Coordinates of C-alpha atoms in Angstrom, one line a residue:
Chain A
X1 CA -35.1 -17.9 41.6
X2 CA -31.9 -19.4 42.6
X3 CA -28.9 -21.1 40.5
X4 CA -30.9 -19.8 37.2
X5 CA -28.5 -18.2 35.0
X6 CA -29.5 -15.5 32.6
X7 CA -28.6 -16.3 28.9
X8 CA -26.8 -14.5 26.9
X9 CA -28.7 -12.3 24.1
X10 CA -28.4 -13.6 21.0
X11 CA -26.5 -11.5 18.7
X12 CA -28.5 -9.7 15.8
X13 CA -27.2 -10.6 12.2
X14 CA -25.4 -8.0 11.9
X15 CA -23.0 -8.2 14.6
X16 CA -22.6 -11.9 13.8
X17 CA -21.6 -11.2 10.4
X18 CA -18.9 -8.7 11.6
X19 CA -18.0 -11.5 14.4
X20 CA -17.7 -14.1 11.7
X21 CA -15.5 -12.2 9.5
X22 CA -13.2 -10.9 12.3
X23 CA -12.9 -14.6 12.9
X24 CA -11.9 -15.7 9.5
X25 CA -9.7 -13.0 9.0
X26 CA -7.6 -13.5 12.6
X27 CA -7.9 -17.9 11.6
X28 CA -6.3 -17.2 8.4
X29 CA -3.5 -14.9 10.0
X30 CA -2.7 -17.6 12.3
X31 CA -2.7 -20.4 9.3
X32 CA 0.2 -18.1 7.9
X33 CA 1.8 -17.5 11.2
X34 CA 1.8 -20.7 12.0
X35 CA 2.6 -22.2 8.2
X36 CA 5.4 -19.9 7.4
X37 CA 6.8 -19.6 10.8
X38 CA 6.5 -16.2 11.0
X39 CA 8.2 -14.6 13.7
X40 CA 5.1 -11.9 14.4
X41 CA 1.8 -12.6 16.4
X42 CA -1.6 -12.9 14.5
X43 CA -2.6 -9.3 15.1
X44 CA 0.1 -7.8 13.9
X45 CA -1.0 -8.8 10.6
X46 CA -3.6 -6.0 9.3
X47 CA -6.3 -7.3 7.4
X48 CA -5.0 -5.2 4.2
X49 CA -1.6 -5.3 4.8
X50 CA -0.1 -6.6 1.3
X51 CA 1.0 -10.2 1.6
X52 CA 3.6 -10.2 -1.0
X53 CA 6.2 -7.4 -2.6
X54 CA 6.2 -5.0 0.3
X55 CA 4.2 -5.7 3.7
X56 CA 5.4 -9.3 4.7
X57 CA 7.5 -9.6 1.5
X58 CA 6.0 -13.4 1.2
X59 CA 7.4 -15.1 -2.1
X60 CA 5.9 -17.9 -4.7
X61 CA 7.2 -20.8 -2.5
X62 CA 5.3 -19.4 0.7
X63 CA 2.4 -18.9 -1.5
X64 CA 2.3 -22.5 -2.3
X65 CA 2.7 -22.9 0.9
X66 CA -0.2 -20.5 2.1
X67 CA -2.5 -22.0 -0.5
X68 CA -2.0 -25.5 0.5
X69 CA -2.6 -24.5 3.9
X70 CA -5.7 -22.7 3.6
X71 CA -7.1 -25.3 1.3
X72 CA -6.3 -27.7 3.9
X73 CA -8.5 -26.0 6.6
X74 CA -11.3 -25.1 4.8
X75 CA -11.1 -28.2 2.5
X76 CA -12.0 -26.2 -0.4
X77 CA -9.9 -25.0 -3.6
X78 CA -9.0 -21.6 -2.9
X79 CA -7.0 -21.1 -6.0
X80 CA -7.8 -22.4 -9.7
X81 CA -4.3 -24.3 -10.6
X82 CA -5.0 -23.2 -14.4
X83 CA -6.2 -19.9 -14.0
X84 CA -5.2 -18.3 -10.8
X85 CA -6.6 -15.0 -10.0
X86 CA -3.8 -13.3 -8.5
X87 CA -5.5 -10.7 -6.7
X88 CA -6.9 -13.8 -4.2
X89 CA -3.8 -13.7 -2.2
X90 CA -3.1 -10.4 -1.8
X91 CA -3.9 -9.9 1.7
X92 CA -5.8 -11.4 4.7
X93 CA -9.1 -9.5 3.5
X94 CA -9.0 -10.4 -0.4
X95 CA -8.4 -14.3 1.1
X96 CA -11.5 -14.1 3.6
X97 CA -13.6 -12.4 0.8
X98 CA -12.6 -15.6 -1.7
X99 CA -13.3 -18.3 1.1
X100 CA -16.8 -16.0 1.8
X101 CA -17.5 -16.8 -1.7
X102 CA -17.0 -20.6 -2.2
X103 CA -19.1 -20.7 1.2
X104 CA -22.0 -19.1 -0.3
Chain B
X1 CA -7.4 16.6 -18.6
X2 CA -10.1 15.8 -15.5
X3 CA -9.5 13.8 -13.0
X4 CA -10.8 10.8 -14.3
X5 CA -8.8 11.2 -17.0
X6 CA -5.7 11.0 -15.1
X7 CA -6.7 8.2 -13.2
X8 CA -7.9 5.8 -16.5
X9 CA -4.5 6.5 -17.8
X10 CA -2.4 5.2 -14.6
X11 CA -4.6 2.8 -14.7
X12 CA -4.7 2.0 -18.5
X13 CA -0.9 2.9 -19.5
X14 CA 1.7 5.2 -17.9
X15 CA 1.5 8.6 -16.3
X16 CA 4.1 11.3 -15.5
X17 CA 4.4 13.4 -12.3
X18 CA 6.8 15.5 -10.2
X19 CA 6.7 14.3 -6.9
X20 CA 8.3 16.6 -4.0
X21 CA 9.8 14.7 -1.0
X22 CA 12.1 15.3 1.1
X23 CA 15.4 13.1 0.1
X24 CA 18.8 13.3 2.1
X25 CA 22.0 11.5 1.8
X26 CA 23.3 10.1 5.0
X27 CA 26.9 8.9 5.6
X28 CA 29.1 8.4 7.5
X29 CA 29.9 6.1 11.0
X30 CA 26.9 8.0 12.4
X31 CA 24.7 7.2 10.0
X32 CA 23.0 4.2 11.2
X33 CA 22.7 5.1 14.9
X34 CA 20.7 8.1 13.5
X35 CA 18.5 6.3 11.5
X36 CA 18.2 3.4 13.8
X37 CA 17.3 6.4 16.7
X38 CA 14.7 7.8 14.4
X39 CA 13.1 5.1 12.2
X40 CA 10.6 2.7 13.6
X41 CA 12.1 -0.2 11.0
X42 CA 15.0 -2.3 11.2
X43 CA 17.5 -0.6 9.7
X44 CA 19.1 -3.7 8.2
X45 CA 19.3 -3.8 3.9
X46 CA 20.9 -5.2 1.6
X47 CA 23.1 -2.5 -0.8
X48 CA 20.1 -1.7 -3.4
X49 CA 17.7 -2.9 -1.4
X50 CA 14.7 -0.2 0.0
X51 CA 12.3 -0.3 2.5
X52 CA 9.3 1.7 2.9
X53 CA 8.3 2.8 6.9
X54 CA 6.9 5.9 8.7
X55 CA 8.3 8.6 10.4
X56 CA 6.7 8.4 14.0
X57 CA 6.0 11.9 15.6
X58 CA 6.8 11.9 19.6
X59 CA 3.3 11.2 20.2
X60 CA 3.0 8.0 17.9
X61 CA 1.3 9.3 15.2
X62 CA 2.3 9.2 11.7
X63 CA 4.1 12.1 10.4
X64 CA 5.8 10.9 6.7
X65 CA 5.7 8.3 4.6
X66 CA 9.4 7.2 4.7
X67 CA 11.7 5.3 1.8
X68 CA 15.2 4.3 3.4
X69 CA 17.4 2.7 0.8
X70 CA 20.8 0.9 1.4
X71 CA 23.6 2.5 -0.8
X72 CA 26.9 0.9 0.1
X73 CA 27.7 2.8 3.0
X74 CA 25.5 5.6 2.8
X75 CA 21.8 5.6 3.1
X76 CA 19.1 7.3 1.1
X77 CA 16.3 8.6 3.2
X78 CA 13.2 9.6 1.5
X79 CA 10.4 11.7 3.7
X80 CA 6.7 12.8 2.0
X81 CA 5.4 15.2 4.9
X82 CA 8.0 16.5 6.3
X83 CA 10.4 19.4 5.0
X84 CA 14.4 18.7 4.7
X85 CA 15.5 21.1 6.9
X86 CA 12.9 19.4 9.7
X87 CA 14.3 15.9 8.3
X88 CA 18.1 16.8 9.0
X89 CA 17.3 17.8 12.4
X90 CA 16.0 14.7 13.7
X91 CA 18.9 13.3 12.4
X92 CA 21.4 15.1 14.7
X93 CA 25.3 14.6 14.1
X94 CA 24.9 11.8 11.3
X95 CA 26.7 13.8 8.3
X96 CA 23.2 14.7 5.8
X97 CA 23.7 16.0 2.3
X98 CA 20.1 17.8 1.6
X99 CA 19.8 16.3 -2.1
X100 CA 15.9 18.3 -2.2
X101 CA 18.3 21.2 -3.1
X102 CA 20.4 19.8 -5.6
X103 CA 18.2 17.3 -7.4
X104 CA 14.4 17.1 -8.8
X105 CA 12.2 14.0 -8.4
X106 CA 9.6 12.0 -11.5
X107 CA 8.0 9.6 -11.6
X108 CA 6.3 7.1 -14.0
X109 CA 3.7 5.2 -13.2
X110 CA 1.1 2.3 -14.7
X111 CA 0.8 -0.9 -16.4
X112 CA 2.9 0.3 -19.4
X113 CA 5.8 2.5 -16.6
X114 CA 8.2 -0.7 -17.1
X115 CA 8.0 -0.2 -21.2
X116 CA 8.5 3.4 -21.1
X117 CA 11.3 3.3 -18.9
X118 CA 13.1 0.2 -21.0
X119 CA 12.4 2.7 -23.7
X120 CA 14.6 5.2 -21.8
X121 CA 17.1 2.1 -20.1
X122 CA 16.4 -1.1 -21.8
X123 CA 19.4 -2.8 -19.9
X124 CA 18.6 -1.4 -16.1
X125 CA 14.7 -1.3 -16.5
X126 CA 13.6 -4.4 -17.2
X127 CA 13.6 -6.9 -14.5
X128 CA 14.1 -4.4 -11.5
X129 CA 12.9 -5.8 -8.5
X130 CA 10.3 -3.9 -6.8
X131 CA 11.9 -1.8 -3.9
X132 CA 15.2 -1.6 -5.5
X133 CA 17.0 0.7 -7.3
X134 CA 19.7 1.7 -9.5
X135 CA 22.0 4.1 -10.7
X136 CA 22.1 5.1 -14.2
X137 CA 24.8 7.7 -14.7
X138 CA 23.2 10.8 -12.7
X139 CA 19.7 9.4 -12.5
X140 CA 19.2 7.2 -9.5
X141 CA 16.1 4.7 -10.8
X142 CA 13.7 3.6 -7.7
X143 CA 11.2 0.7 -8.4
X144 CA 8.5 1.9 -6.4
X145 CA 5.0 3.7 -6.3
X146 CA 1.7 4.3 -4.7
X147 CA -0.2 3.6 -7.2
X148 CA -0.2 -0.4 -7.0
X149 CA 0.8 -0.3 -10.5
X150 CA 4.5 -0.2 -11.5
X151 CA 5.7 2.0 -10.7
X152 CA 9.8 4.0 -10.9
X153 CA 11.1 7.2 -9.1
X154 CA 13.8 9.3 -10.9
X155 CA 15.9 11.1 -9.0
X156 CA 17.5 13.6 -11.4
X157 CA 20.3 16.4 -11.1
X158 CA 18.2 20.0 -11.0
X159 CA 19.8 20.9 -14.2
X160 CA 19.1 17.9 -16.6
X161 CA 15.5 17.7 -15.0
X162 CA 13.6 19.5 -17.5
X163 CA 15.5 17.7 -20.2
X164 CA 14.8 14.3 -18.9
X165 CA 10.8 15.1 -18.1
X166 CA 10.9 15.8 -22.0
X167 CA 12.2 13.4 -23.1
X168 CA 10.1 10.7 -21.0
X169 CA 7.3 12.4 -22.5
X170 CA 8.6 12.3 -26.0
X171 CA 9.3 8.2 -25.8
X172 CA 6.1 7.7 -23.7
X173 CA 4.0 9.1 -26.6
X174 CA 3.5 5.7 -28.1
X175 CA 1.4 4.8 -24.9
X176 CA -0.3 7.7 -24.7
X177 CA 1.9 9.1 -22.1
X178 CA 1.3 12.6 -20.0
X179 CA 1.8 14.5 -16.8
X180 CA -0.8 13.5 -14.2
X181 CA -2.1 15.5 -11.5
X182 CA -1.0 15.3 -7.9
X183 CA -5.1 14.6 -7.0
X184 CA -5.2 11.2 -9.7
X185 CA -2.0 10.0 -7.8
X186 CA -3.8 10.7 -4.7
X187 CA -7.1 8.9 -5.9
X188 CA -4.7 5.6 -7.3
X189 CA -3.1 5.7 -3.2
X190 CA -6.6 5.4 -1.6
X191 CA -8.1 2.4 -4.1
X192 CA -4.5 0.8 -3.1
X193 CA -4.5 1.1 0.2
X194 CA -1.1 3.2 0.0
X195 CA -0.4 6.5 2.8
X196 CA -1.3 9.2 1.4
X197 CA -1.4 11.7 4.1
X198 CA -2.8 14.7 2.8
X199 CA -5.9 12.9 2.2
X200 CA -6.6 12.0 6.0
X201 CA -7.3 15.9 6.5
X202 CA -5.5 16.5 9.5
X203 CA -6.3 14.1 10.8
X204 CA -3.4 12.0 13.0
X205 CA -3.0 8.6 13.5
X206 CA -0.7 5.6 14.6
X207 CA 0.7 3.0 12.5
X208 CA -2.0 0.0 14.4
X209 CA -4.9 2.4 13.0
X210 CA -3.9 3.1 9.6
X211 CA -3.1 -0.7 9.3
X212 CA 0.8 0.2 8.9
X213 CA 2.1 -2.2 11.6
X214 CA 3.9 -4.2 8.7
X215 CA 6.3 -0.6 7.9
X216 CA 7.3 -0.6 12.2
X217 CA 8.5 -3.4 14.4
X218 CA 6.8 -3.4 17.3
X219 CA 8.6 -2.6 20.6
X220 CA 11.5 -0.9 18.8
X221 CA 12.9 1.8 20.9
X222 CA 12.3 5.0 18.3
X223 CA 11.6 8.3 17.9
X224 CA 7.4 7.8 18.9
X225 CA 7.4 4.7 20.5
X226 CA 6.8 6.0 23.9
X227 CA 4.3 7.8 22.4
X228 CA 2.9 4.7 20.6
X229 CA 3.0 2.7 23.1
X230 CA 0.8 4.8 25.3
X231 CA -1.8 5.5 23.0
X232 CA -4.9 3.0 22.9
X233 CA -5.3 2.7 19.3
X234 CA -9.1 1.3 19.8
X235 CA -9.6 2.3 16.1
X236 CA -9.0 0.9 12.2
X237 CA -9.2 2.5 9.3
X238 CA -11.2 0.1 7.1
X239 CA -12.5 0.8 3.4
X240 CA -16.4 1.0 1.9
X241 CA -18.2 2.0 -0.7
X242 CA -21.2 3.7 -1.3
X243 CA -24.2 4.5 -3.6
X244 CA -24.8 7.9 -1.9
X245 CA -22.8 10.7 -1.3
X246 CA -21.1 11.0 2.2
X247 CA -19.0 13.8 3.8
X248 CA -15.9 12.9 5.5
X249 CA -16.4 13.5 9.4
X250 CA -20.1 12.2 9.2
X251 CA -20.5 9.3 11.7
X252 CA -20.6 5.6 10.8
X253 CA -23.5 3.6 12.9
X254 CA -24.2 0.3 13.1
X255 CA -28.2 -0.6 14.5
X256 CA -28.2 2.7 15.7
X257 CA -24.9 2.1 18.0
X258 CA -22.3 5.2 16.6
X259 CA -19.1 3.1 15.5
X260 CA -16.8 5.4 13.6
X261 CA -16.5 8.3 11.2
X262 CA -16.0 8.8 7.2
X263 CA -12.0 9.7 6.7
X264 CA -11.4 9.9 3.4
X265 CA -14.6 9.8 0.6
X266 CA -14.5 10.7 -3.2
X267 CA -16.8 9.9 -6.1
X268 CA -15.7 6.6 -7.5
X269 CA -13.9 6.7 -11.1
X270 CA -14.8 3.4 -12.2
X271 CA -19.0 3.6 -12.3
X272 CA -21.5 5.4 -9.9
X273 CA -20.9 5.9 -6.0
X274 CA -18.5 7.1 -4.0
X275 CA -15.7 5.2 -2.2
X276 CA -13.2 6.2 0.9
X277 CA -12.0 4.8 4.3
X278 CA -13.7 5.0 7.5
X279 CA -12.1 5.2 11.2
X280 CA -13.6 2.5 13.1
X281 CA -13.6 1.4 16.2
X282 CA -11.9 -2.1 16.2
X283 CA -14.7 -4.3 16.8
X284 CA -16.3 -3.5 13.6
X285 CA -13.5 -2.9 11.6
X286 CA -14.0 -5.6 9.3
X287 CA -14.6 -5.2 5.8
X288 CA -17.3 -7.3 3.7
X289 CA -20.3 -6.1 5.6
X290 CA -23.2 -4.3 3.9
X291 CA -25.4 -3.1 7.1
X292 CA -23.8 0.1 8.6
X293 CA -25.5 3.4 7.7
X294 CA -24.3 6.9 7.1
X295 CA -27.2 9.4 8.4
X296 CA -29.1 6.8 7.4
X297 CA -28.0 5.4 4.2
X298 CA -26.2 1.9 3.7
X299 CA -22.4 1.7 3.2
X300 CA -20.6 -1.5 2.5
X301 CA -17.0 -2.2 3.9
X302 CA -14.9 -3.6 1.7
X303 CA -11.0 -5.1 0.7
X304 CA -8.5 -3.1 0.1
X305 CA -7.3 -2.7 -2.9
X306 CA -10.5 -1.5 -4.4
X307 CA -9.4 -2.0 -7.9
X308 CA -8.1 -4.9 -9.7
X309 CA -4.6 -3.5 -11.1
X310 CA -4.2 -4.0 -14.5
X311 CA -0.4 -4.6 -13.6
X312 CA -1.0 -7.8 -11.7
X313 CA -1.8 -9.4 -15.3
X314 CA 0.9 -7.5 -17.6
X315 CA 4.5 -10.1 -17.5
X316 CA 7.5 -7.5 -18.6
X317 CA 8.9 -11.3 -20.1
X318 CA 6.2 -11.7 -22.3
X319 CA 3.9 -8.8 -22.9
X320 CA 5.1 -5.8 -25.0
X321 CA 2.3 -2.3 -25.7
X322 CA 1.4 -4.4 -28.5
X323 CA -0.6 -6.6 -26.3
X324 CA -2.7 -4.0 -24.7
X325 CA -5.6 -4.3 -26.0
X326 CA -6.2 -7.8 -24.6
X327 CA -5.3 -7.3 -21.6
X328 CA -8.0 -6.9 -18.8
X329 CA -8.8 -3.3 -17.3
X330 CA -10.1 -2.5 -13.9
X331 CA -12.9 0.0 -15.3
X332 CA -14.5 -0.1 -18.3
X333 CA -13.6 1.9 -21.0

């Protein structure tokens, strides 16, 4: 038949779960990129690169920054203001497994 | 002392080793055209400051894990794959004083590293920035480690070496302080996410796969950018667990589709499995997902680091080895 187009397959879970994290992970490396005015492109963040000390040598005021941020876009709370786990923010990964969690 | 041993302790307290890089001095007006010409970084610190980056061989692949630290006018380069002699080379007519040959290395490593070196230097150790240093009469004191704990390198005069390892031991005893084996260290790197190159088998790979890019700038002209540059880097290293065993070099598939490869596997030291890094290919090099197979078996990628370091809770300002016991550890005991 003419003019039909053929759909696309959809993906299996699997690949839409890998899909869907590759997402989060690159949104959130643009939040920081574009938050902390970083002079780097997206992908030149790795997924566990550390965030703060060595890697992108971030400090508590981009943190706040970061957190606000994030919260912001996923209106959640990604961070408890009490009780902080500091091991949330230590790279792009350990934030997209916290934002996987308060999505379940 | 077995492995796990080793490991529970850098991960509980503070552990001693004898690391062997390769450490020059470099000086001179020559100096930072060398090290600019060879080192992928920016070579652009403040005096005290460090900076960790790679050595790139002239096909883009990793060949050292690379300290450079800022010394006033001279530099401190400090290579882990690579021998002096091959390190003084590359840097051509810069003036290099081979300090391998003069001086030993140790380090201390752990929750507790920062007590047992205040026990040693109460006035330099406490409060030393990470990746900084400073000199304590012949001793030059390194805040750094790969063991995502704190962690210090002491480089000391051959001579007083000995003495010193002694007498770290002696003061460490408190904590329960001992030499550690080159294999726990090695372990402590891979749950971190730190190089470890030995580990990888062999095996070569660029900064972009190893998830290095933040130790390079990208586009510097370097020793292995050409090389870099050329190469396609369609893979990512990418951690996982596992319940079963797995040999490194066995493929990684996803619904039957061949993805990747195990690069690094060992049994895991806090509970039952085994945990590593594969090589992916980019795609699916994302961790958090529980349905790729190993001949058959199901992995699960996951976050680097792989541990919850006992140092991200312990405050130097507040906390003293009195406090240990409440404080929360990554495995049980």
């Amino acid at each position: 038949m003419v003019g039909c187009a053929v759909p696309e397959p959809t993906p299996s879970p699997v690949h839409a779960a890998v899909a869907r994290r590759a997402a989060l992970v690159r949104e959130l490396a643009e939040i920081l990129v574009h938050t902390l005015r970083l002079r780097i492109a997206p992908d030149e963040i790795d997924p566990d690169a550390p965030l703060f000390g060595a890697g992108l040598q971030l400090d508590s005021i981009d943190s706040v920054e970061i957190v606000v941020a994030i919260e912001e876009a996923f209106r959640i709370t990604l961070v408890d203001r009490q009780d902080g786990d500091p091991a949330v923010l230590r790279t792009l990964n350990t934030l997209a497994d916290r934002l996987d969690e308060t999505r379940r | 002392m077995s492995l796990a041993d080793d490991v529970h302790l850098l991960r509980r307290s503070v552990g001693l080793s004898r690391p062997r890089a390769a450490v020059v001095r470099v000086t001179g007006d020559g100096a930072v055209p060398a090290l600019d010409r060879l080192l992928p970084c920016d070579v652009w610190l403040r005096d005290g400051q460090v900076k960790p980056t790679v050595l790139l061989a002239s096909d883009g692949t990793v060949e050292a894990d690379v300290l450079l630290a800022c010394d006033g006018d001279d530099w401190l380069l400090s290579a882990d794959g690579i021998d002096p002699d091959a390190l003084i080379a590359l840097l051509g007519d810069a003036d290099v004083e081979d300090l391998s040959a003069t001086h030993a290395q140790l380090a201390i490593d752990g929750p507790f590293a920062w007590a047992l070196l205040g026990a040693w230097d109460e006035a330099g150790a406490i409060g030393l920035p990470y990746l900084t240093f400073y000199q304590q009469d012949d001793v030059r004191v390194t805040r750094a480690g790969r063991t995502g704990e704190f962690g210090y390198h002491l480089l000391v005069p051959t001579a007083r070496a000995d003495a010193l390892g002694t007498e770290l031991l002696a003061l460490g005893e408190r904590f329960g302080a001992r030499w550690v084996s080159p294999a726990a260290l090695a372990y402590c790197a891979l749950e971190n996410g730190f190089l470890d190159l030995p580990s990888l088998g062999g095996a070569r790979l660029d900064p972009r796969e190893l998830q290095l890019q933040w130790r390079i700038v990208r586009g510097k002209h370097c020793r292995g950018a050409d090389g870099l540059a050329a190469r396609a880097s369609s893979r990512r290293t990418t951690a996982f667990r596992s319940v079963t065993e797995v040999a490194v070099g066995s493929r990684v598939a996803c619904e039957g589709r061949d993805i990747g490869e195990v690069l690094v596997v060992a049994p895991d030291v806090g509970g039952p499995g085994f945990l590593g890094l594969l090589l992916l290919d980019r795609d699916f090099a994302v961790a958090g997902i529980d349905a790729f197979t190993v001949g058959g078996m199901p992995i699960c990628t996951v976050s680097i680091p792989m541990v919850r370091n006992r140092s991200l809770y312990v405050r130097p300002q507040r906390h003293t080895w009195a406090d240990e016991a409440a404080l929360p550890l990554p495995y049980p005991r």
